[in-house]
Amino acid sequence: MPFYTCYTSEDALSADQRAHIAEAITRIHVGHTGAPRGFVRVLFQESAKGDCYTAGEVADFGMIRGVIRAGRSAQTKEALLRDLWELLQTVTGLGDHELLVSVQENPASNAMEGGEVLPEPGQEAQWMARH
Amino acid sequence: MPFYTCYTSEDALSADQRAHIAEAITRIHVGHTGAPRGFVRVLFQESAKGDCYTAGEVADFGMIRGVIRAGRSAQTKEALLRDLWELLQTVTGLGDHELLVSVQENPASNAMEGGEVLPEPGQEAQWMARH
Amino acid sequence: MPFYTCYTSEDALSADQRAHIAEAITRIHVGHTGAPRGFVRVLFQESAKGDCYTAGEVADFGMIRGVIRAGRSAQTKEALLRDLWELLQTVTGLGDHELLVSVQENPASNAMEGGEVLPEPGQEAQWMARH
């Protein structure tokens, strides 16, 4: 963690756009939270045309959903959401009603990286020193 | 949000059945929560035969998982689960042991729509007025 | 619930390896929590090469993410994570930096199986007797 999934319609993103989004999400997350870059994962998941409905009608959409460690301030989370929103909108060109950006918070103790339960936000230094 | 994902085996649902499910989930969610229709998204995700196991054995399955804003009452959530269950069972014809319906609650402040952090349940009117 | 999703690159797992993982996850979950086997579901989800980035670079990865009923002790969850980690690493041969294992906790009242809202952990006997 953090583990970000970027959902779009198939063929919505070129390989270059994916690489740009992956790097930007990593930079945005690290910038706002101070988490180590090596923790940040981004998975791209495509849907076929017609797989997504909004308000009961088939609709194009783009979504970033991140599962992040719990414990970030409301200000940090809003800044994170805002930058992710702008990123996704800029790259996809989708309208305000076609985008969704969210984070789900999960306690650090509910995830394992490198064979060890994750440190709480702010306790990374000791944890990293052990790896 | 709400963002519902409907998981089934590939080819389990026709295009008409998908449209019916998408409309029904939208109506069920709005009916029980009063949320604006435009917030309700439904994504269909198919698995290949053999991708899902129950109790360690390959098994057919159908699942609806919704990520909804936190703050609904237990009664509202149970009514929601009950209607989603009946919908999924009626359309797929799957048995009681082949279905799973759940919601994950996420604070409104953890999601952004229309470029703005979501309002708490019940505070939609002001929020919508700004859009 | 529990609902485990095992994410890997396409073709990373043979059919035999999947069956082994599904059985092992079921055994691990039941062993640590006492939950009924029939509740344990495992879905395999593959990504194309290049769909996953770590630290902004394309990277191989394997992940198990379980959505489990809330209310397990920290000790139970850590034991669960540890066994899932060892399982995934043994089967995939991936390195410590290519793996992620986590659980998301969801209150029993947010999920329905068998047409009924799930029992709290420890209250399964009465619930099962009704089915």
Tab-separated table of N, CA and C in Angstrom, chain B residues 13-113:
chain	number	residue	atom	x	y	z
B	13	LEU	N	-24.702	-12.866	-18.294
B	13	LEU	CA	-25.735	-11.832	-18.453
B	13	LEU	C	-25.790	-11.340	-19.896
B	14	SER	N	-26.999	-11.258	-20.428
B	14	SER	CA	-27.191	-10.642	-21.744
B	14	SER	C	-27.118	-9.120	-21.595
B	15	ALA	N	-27.040	-8.446	-22.723
B	15	ALA	CA	-27.011	-6.976	-22.680
B	15	ALA	C	-28.294	-6.448	-22.042
B	16	ASP	N	-29.413	-7.052	-22.332
B	16	ASP	CA	-30.678	-6.613	-21.728
B	16	ASP	C	-30.678	-6.831	-20.218
B	17	GLN	N	-30.126	-7.953	-19.802
B	17	GLN	CA	-30.076	-8.222	-18.358
B	17	GLN	C	-29.168	-7.218	-17.644
B	18	ARG	N	-28.067	-6.876	-18.274
B	18	ARG	CA	-27.188	-5.858	-17.688
B	18	ARG	C	-27.923	-4.526	-17.531
B	19	ALA	N	-28.595	-4.135	-18.605
B	19	ALA	CA	-29.301	-2.849	-18.549
B	19	ALA	C	-30.360	-2.886	-17.444
B	20	HIS	N	-31.024	-4.029	-17.312
B	20	HIS	CA	-32.041	-4.170	-16.269
B	20	HIS	C	-31.408	-4.065	-14.874
B	21	ILE	N	-30.293	-4.765	-14.684
B	21	ILE	CA	-29.618	-4.727	-13.379
B	21	ILE	C	-29.129	-3.316	-13.060
B	22	ALA	N	-28.533	-2.661	-14.054
B	22	ALA	CA	-28.010	-1.309	-13.816
B	22	ALA	C	-29.134	-0.365	-13.401
B	23	GLU	N	-30.258	-0.448	-14.108
B	23	GLU	CA	-31.384	0.421	-13.773
B	23	GLU	C	-31.942	0.055	-12.397
B	24	ALA	N	-32.028	-1.236	-12.124
B	24	ALA	CA	-32.610	-1.667	-10.848
B	24	ALA	C	-31.713	-1.276	-9.674
B	25	ILE	N	-30.407	-1.439	-9.800
B	25	ILE	CA	-29.498	-1.030	-8.712
B	25	ILE	C	-29.657	0.474	-8.462
B	26	THR	N	-29.723	1.230	-9.546
B	26	THR	CA	-29.873	2.682	-9.417
B	26	THR	C	-31.161	3.023	-8.669
B	27	ARG	N	-32.256	2.374	-9.067
B	27	ARG	CA	-33.559	2.649	-8.446
B	27	ARG	C	-33.553	2.216	-6.979
B	28	ILE	N	-32.968	1.043	-6.710
B	28	ILE	CA	-32.912	0.531	-5.328
B	28	ILE	C	-32.091	1.471	-4.449
B	29	HIS	N	-30.925	1.872	-4.947
B	29	HIS	CA	-30.076	2.729	-4.121
B	29	HIS	C	-30.748	4.070	-3.849
B	30	VAL	N	-31.287	4.679	-4.890
B	30	VAL	CA	-31.938	5.991	-4.734
B	30	VAL	C	-33.164	5.860	-3.826
B	31	GLY	N	-33.915	4.774	-4.002
B	31	GLY	CA	-35.122	4.585	-3.201
B	31	GLY	C	-34.830	4.459	-1.708
B	32	HIS	N	-33.758	3.761	-1.382
B	32	HIS	CA	-33.464	3.545	0.043
B	32	HIS	C	-32.661	4.672	0.674
B	33	THR	N	-31.940	5.430	-0.124
B	33	THR	CA	-31.023	6.411	0.468
B	33	THR	C	-31.365	7.853	0.113
B	34	GLY	N	-32.138	8.060	-0.947
B	34	GLY	CA	-32.403	9.427	-1.378
B	34	GLY	C	-31.233	10.081	-2.095
B	35	ALA	N	-30.194	9.313	-2.386
B	35	ALA	CA	-29.035	9.874	-3.106
B	35	ALA	C	-29.457	10.263	-4.526
B	36	PRO	N	-28.782	11.258	-5.102
B	36	PRO	CA	-29.087	11.643	-6.481
B	36	PRO	C	-28.739	10.509	-7.465
B	37	ARG	N	-29.623	10.281	-8.451
B	37	ARG	CA	-29.380	9.236	-9.454
B	37	ARG	C	-28.009	9.379	-10.115
B	38	GLY	N	-27.626	10.613	-10.364
B	38	GLY	CA	-26.394	10.850	-11.105
B	38	GLY	C	-25.146	10.366	-10.392
B	39	PHE	N	-25.253	10.099	-9.078
B	39	PHE	CA	-24.107	9.574	-8.322
B	39	PHE	C	-23.942	8.061	-8.503
B	40	VAL	N	-24.983	7.381	-8.972
B	40	VAL	CA	-24.974	5.912	-8.937
B	40	VAL	C	-24.298	5.319	-10.167
B	41	ARG	N	-23.206	4.627	-9.919
B	41	ARG	CA	-22.493	3.947	-11.012
B	41	ARG	C	-22.521	2.439	-10.809
B	42	VAL	N	-22.602	1.736	-11.933
B	42	VAL	CA	-22.590	0.269	-11.911
B	42	VAL	C	-21.598	-0.208	-12.965
B	43	LEU	N	-20.647	-0.997	-12.526
B	43	LEU	CA	-19.652	-1.573	-13.434
B	43	LEU	C	-19.842	-3.088	-13.466
B	44	PHE	N	-19.863	-3.663	-14.660
B	44	PHE	CA	-19.965	-5.120	-14.788
B	44	PHE	C	-18.580	-5.705	-15.014
B	45	GLN	N	-18.277	-6.723	-14.259
B	45	GLN	CA	-16.963	-7.362	-14.375
B	45	GLN	C	-17.146	-8.869	-14.463
B	46	GLU	N	-16.630	-9.444	-15.541
B	46	GLU	CA	-16.831	-10.878	-15.775
B	46	GLU	C	-15.572	-11.668	-15.430
B	47	SER	N	-15.784	-12.888	-14.981
B	47	SER	CA	-14.689	-13.816	-14.735
B	47	SER	C	-14.818	-14.993	-15.690
B	48	ALA	N	-13.664	-15.546	-16.071
B	48	ALA	CA	-13.697	-16.768	-16.869
B	48	ALA	C	-14.206	-17.910	-15.993
B	49	LYS	N	-14.787	-18.907	-16.632
B	49	LYS	CA	-15.172	-20.120	-15.904
B	49	LYS	C	-13.929	-20.654	-15.189
B	50	GLY	N	-14.068	-20.986	-13.942
B	50	GLY	CA	-12.933	-21.551	-13.225
B	50	GLY	C	-12.107	-20.518	-12.479
B	51	ASP	N	-12.483	-19.256	-12.589
B	51	ASP	CA	-11.723	-18.222	-11.866
B	51	ASP	C	-12.174	-18.074	-10.420
B	52	CYS	N	-13.340	-18.627	-10.091
B	52	CYS	CA	-13.845	-18.440	-8.731
B	52	CYS	C	-13.995	-19.761	-7.999
B	53	TYR	N	-13.559	-19.768	-6.756
B	53	TYR	CA	-13.642	-20.943	-5.893
B	53	TYR	C	-14.464	-20.604	-4.653
B	54	THR	N	-15.291	-21.547	-4.237
B	54	THR	CA	-15.978	-21.443	-2.954
B	54	THR	C	-15.626	-22.687	-2.150
B	55	ALA	N	-15.235	-22.493	-0.890
B	55	ALA	CA	-14.859	-23.617	-0.039
B	55	ALA	C	-13.791	-24.496	-0.697
B	56	GLY	N	-12.923	-23.878	-1.490
B	56	GLY	CA	-11.812	-24.597	-2.091
B	56	GLY	C	-12.120	-25.313	-3.393
B	57	GLU	N	-13.370	-25.209	-3.864
B	57	GLU	CA	-13.759	-25.870	-5.117
B	57	GLU	C	-14.220	-24.823	-6.134
B	58	VAL	N	-13.937	-25.085	-7.418
B	58	VAL	CA	-14.453	-24.193	-8.452
B	58	VAL	C	-15.976	-24.124	-8.327
B	59	ALA	N	-16.516	-22.922	-8.384
B	59	ALA	CA	-17.954	-22.759	-8.199
B	59	ALA	C	-18.433	-21.547	-8.973
B	60	ASP	N	-19.638	-21.640	-9.469
B	60	ASP	CA	-20.244	-20.486	-10.107
B	60	ASP	C	-20.547	-19.456	-9.014
B	61	PHE	N	-20.578	-18.206	-9.384
B	61	PHE	CA	-20.939	-17.206	-8.380
B	61	PHE	C	-21.399	-15.918	-9.051
B	62	GLY	N	-22.153	-15.167	-8.300
B	62	GLY	CA	-22.562	-13.830	-8.699
B	62	GLY	C	-22.425	-12.932	-7.478
B	63	MET	N	-21.907	-11.758	-7.676
B	63	MET	CA	-21.691	-10.867	-6.533
B	63	MET	C	-21.998	-9.432	-6.931
B	64	ILE	N	-22.636	-8.724	-6.034
B	64	ILE	CA	-22.720	-7.265	-6.139
B	64	ILE	C	-21.996	-6.701	-4.930
B	65	ARG	N	-21.034	-5.837	-5.187
B	65	ARG	CA	-20.332	-5.139	-4.102
B	65	ARG	C	-20.451	-3.642	-4.362
B	66	GLY	N	-21.024	-2.952	-3.422
B	66	GLY	CA	-21.167	-1.517	-3.565
B	66	GLY	C	-20.264	-0.775	-2.603
B	67	VAL	N	-19.608	0.259	-3.082
B	67	VAL	CA	-18.905	1.160	-2.178
B	67	VAL	C	-19.804	2.383	-2.036
B	68	ILE	N	-20.320	2.581	-0.829
B	68	ILE	CA	-21.312	3.642	-0.594
B	68	ILE	C	-20.789	4.628	0.449
B	69	ARG	N	-21.386	5.793	0.484
B	69	ARG	CA	-20.997	6.749	1.521
B	69	ARG	C	-21.387	6.210	2.893
B	70	ALA	N	-20.498	6.361	3.846
B	70	ALA	CA	-20.775	5.930	5.214
B	70	ALA	C	-21.878	6.795	5.808
B	71	GLY	N	-22.612	6.233	6.761
B	71	GLY	CA	-23.584	7.035	7.487
B	71	GLY	C	-25.029	6.603	7.291
B	72	ARG	N	-25.242	5.506	6.554
B	72	ARG	CA	-26.603	4.989	6.400
B	72	ARG	C	-26.946	4.161	7.633
B	73	SER	N	-28.204	4.120	7.985
B	73	SER	CA	-28.623	3.338	9.148
B	73	SER	C	-28.552	1.844	8.840
B	74	ALA	N	-28.510	1.052	9.918
B	74	ALA	CA	-28.505	-0.407	9.747
B	74	ALA	C	-29.746	-0.859	8.985
B	75	GLN	N	-30.877	-0.238	9.260
B	75	GLN	CA	-32.117	-0.610	8.564
B	75	GLN	C	-32.012	-0.331	7.064
B	76	THR	N	-31.473	0.830	6.723
B	76	THR	CA	-31.323	1.182	5.308
B	76	THR	C	-30.401	0.187	4.608
B	77	LYS	N	-29.294	-0.140	5.283
B	77	LYS	CA	-28.333	-1.046	4.648
B	77	LYS	C	-28.929	-2.440	4.484
B	78	GLU	N	-29.666	-2.911	5.484
B	78	GLU	CA	-30.246	-4.242	5.342
B	78	GLU	C	-31.292	-4.267	4.215
B	79	ALA	N	-32.083	-3.216	4.115
B	79	ALA	CA	-33.087	-3.158	3.043
B	79	ALA	C	-32.407	-3.140	1.671
B	80	LEU	N	-31.308	-2.405	1.607
B	80	LEU	CA	-30.523	-2.316	0.372
B	80	LEU	C	-29.984	-3.702	-0.002
B	81	LEU	N	-29.357	-4.371	0.965
B	81	LEU	CA	-28.789	-5.693	0.711
B	81	LEU	C	-29.885	-6.664	0.265
B	82	ARG	N	-31.028	-6.586	0.917
B	82	ARG	CA	-32.110	-7.516	0.623
B	82	ARG	C	-32.616	-7.333	-0.824
B	83	ASP	N	-32.804	-6.088	-1.223
B	83	ASP	CA	-33.303	-5.842	-2.577
B	83	ASP	C	-32.260	-6.207	-3.634
B	84	LEU	N	-30.991	-5.933	-3.336
B	84	LEU	CA	-29.933	-6.283	-4.291
B	84	LEU	C	-29.840	-7.798	-4.434
B	85	TRP	N	-29.961	-8.486	-3.307
B	85	TRP	CA	-29.929	-9.954	-3.324
B	85	TRP	C	-31.040	-10.515	-4.213
B	86	GLU	N	-32.246	-10.032	-3.978
B	86	GLU	CA	-33.394	-10.544	-4.739
B	86	GLU	C	-33.215	-10.251	-6.227
B	87	LEU	N	-32.722	-9.062	-6.524
B	87	LEU	CA	-32.472	-8.692	-7.923
B	87	LEU	C	-31.486	-9.658	-8.567
B	88	LEU	N	-30.349	-9.852	-7.913
B	88	LEU	CA	-29.297	-10.669	-8.507
B	88	LEU	C	-29.747	-12.125	-8.647
B	89	GLN	N	-30.464	-12.611	-7.637
B	89	GLN	CA	-30.925	-13.992	-7.708
B	89	GLN	C	-31.977	-14.172	-8.800
B	90	THR	N	-32.871	-13.215	-8.914
B	90	THR	CA	-33.927	-13.321	-9.926
B	90	THR	C	-33.323	-13.321	-11.329
B	91	VAL	N	-32.384	-12.438	-11.569
B	91	VAL	CA	-31.841	-12.317	-12.930
B	91	VAL	C	-30.913	-13.484	-13.268
B	92	THR	N	-30.067	-13.878	-12.318
B	92	THR	CA	-29.077	-14.920	-12.644
B	92	THR	C	-29.621	-16.332	-12.447
B	93	GLY	N	-30.622	-16.492	-11.595
B	93	GLY	CA	-31.098	-17.841	-11.284
B	93	GLY	C	-30.133	-18.641	-10.423
B	94	LEU	N	-29.121	-17.978	-9.861
B	94	LEU	CA	-28.144	-18.699	-9.031
B	94	LEU	C	-28.742	-19.039	-7.661
B	95	GLY	N	-28.203	-20.093	-7.053
B	95	GLY	CA	-28.697	-20.551	-5.762
B	95	GLY	C	-28.163	-19.719	-4.610
B	96	ASP	N	-28.710	-19.970	-3.425
B	96	ASP	CA	-28.333	-19.197	-2.241
B	96	ASP	C	-26.843	-19.292	-1.918
B	97	HIS	N	-26.209	-20.409	-2.275
B	97	HIS	CA	-24.795	-20.569	-1.934
B	97	HIS	C	-23.868	-20.006	-3.014
B	98	GLU	N	-24.458	-19.481	-4.073
B	98	GLU	CA	-23.652	-18.964	-5.183
B	98	GLU	C	-23.667	-17.435	-5.262
B	99	LEU	N	-24.317	-16.827	-4.292
B	99	LEU	CA	-24.479	-15.366	-4.342
B	99	LEU	C	-23.810	-14.696	-3.143
B	100	LEU	N	-23.378	-13.488	-3.358
B	100	LEU	CA	-22.819	-12.660	-2.283
B	100	LEU	C	-23.148	-11.210	-2.609
B	101	VAL	N	-23.673	-10.523	-1.631
B	101	VAL	CA	-24.018	-9.107	-1.808
B	101	VAL	C	-23.457	-8.355	-0.607
B	102	SER	N	-22.753	-7.272	-0.870
B	102	SER	CA	-22.180	-6.519	0.249
B	102	SER	C	-22.023	-5.050	-0.099
B	103	VAL	N	-21.901	-4.256	0.939
B	103	VAL	CA	-21.518	-2.849	0.768
B	103	VAL	C	-20.288	-2.576	1.626
B	104	GLN	N	-19.435	-1.738	1.107
B	104	GLN	CA	-18.310	-1.206	1.881
B	104	GLN	C	-18.596	0.276	2.067
B	105	GLU	N	-18.479	0.745	3.303
B	105	GLU	CA	-18.777	2.153	3.570
B	105	GLU	C	-17.501	2.987	3.535
B	106	ASN	N	-17.600	4.134	2.902
B	106	ASN	CA	-16.467	5.043	2.801
B	106	ASN	C	-16.958	6.449	3.147
B	107	PRO	N	-16.244	7.149	4.027
B	107	PRO	CA	-16.671	8.512	4.360
B	107	PRO	C	-16.783	9.369	3.096
B	108	ALA	N	-17.798	10.212	3.054
B	108	ALA	CA	-17.995	11.095	1.898
B	108	ALA	C	-16.729	11.888	1.589
B	109	SER	N	-16.001	12.262	2.646
B	109	SER	CA	-14.814	13.095	2.442
B	109	SER	C	-13.663	12.353	1.768
B	110	ASN	N	-13.825	11.051	1.554
B	110	ASN	CA	-12.787	10.273	0.872
B	110	ASN	C	-13.041	10.112	-0.625
B	111	ALA	N	-14.031	10.819	-1.150
B	111	ALA	CA	-14.325	10.684	-2.579
B	111	ALA	C	-14.660	12.020	-3.203
B	112	MET	N	-14.369	12.133	-4.472
B	112	MET	CA	-14.602	13.356	-5.227
B	112	MET	C	-15.398	13.043	-6.485
B	113	GLU	N	-16.453	13.827	-6.683
B	113	GLU	CA	-17.241	13.799	-7.926
B	113	GLU	C	-17.372	15.237	-8.412
